PDB file of C-alpha atoms in Angstrom:
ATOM      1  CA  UNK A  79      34.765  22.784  38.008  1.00  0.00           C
ATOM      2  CA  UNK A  80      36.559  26.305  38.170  1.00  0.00           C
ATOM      3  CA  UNK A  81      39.259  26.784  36.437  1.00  0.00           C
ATOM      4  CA  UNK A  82      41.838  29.621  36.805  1.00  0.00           C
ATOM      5  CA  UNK A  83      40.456  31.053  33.490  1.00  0.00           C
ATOM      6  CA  UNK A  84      37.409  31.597  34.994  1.00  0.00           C
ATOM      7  CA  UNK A  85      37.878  32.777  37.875  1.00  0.00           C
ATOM      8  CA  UNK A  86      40.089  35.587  35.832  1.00  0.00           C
ATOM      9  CA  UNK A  87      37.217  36.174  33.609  1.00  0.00           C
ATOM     10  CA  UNK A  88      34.871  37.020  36.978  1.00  0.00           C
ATOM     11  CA  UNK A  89      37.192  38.821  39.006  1.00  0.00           C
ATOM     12  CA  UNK A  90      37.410  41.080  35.631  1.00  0.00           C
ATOM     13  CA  UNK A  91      34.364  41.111  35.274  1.00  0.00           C
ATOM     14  CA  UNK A  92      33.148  42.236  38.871  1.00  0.00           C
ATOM     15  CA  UNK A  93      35.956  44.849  38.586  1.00  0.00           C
ATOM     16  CA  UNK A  94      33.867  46.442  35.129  1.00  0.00           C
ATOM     17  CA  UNK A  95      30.812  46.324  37.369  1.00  0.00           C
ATOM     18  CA  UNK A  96      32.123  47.814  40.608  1.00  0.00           C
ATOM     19  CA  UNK A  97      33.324  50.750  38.171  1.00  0.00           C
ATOM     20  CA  UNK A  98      30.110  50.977  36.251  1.00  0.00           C
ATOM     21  CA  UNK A  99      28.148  51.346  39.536  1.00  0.00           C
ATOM     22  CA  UNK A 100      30.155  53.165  41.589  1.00  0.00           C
ATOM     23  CA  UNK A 101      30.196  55.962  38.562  1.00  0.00           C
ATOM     24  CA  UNK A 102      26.282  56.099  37.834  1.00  0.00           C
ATOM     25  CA  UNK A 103      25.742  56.409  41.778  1.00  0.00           C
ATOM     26  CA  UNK A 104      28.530  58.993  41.922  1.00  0.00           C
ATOM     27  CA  UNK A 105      26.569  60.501  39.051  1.00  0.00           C
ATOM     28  CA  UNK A 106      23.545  60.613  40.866  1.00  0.00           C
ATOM     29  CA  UNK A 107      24.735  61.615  44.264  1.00  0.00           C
ATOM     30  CA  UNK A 108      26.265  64.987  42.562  1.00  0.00           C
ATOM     31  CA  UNK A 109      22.430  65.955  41.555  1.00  0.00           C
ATOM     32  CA  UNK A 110      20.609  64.788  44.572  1.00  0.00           C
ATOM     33  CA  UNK A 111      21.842  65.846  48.520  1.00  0.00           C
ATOM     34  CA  UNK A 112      19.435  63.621  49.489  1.00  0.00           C
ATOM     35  CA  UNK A 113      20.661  60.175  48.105  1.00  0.00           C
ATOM     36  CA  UNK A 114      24.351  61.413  48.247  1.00  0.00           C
ATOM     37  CA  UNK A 115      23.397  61.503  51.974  1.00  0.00           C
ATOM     38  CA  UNK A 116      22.283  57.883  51.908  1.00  0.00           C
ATOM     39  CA  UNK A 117      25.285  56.181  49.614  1.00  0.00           C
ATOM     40  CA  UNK A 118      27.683  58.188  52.139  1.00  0.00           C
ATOM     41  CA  UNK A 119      25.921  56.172  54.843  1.00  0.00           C
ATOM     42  CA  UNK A 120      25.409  52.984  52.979  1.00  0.00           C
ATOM     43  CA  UNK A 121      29.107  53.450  51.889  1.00  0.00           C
ATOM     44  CA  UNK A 122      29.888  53.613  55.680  1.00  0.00           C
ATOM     45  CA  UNK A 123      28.300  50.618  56.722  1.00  0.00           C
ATOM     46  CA  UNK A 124      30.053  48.683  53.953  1.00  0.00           C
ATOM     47  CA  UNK A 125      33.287  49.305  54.962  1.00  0.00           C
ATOM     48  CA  UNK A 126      32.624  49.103  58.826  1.00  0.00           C
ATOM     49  CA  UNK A 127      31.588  45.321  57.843  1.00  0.00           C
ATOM     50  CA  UNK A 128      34.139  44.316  55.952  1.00  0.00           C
ATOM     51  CA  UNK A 129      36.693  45.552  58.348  1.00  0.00           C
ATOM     52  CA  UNK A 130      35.417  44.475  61.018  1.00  0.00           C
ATOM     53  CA  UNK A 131      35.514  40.704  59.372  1.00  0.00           C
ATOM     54  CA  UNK A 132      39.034  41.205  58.451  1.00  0.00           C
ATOM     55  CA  UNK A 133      41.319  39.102  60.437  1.00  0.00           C
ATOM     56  CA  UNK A 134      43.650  40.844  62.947  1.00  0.00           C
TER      57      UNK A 134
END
């Protein structure tokens, strides 16, 4: 069953990881044209899907 305490503990959770990634591949994107090129992209693409599911 999920309770309201976990689903507190994941959304915190998910919040830590979506900061701890989205710093090491800023990180890596500052040293490398190359694969700052592709997260700009991949970036992008992420947020043309999700708005493009988002009701209207």
């Amino acid at each position: 069953m999920i309770t309201a305490a976990g689903r507190t503990r994941y959304q915190q959770a998910r919040d830590t990881y979506d900061d701890t990634l989205t710093a090491a591949l800023n990180e890596i994107a500052a040293t490398d044209p190359a694969i700052a090129a592709i997260l700009a992209t991949a970036r992008e693409t992420a947020r043309a899907a999700t708005d493009s599911t988002l009701p209207r």
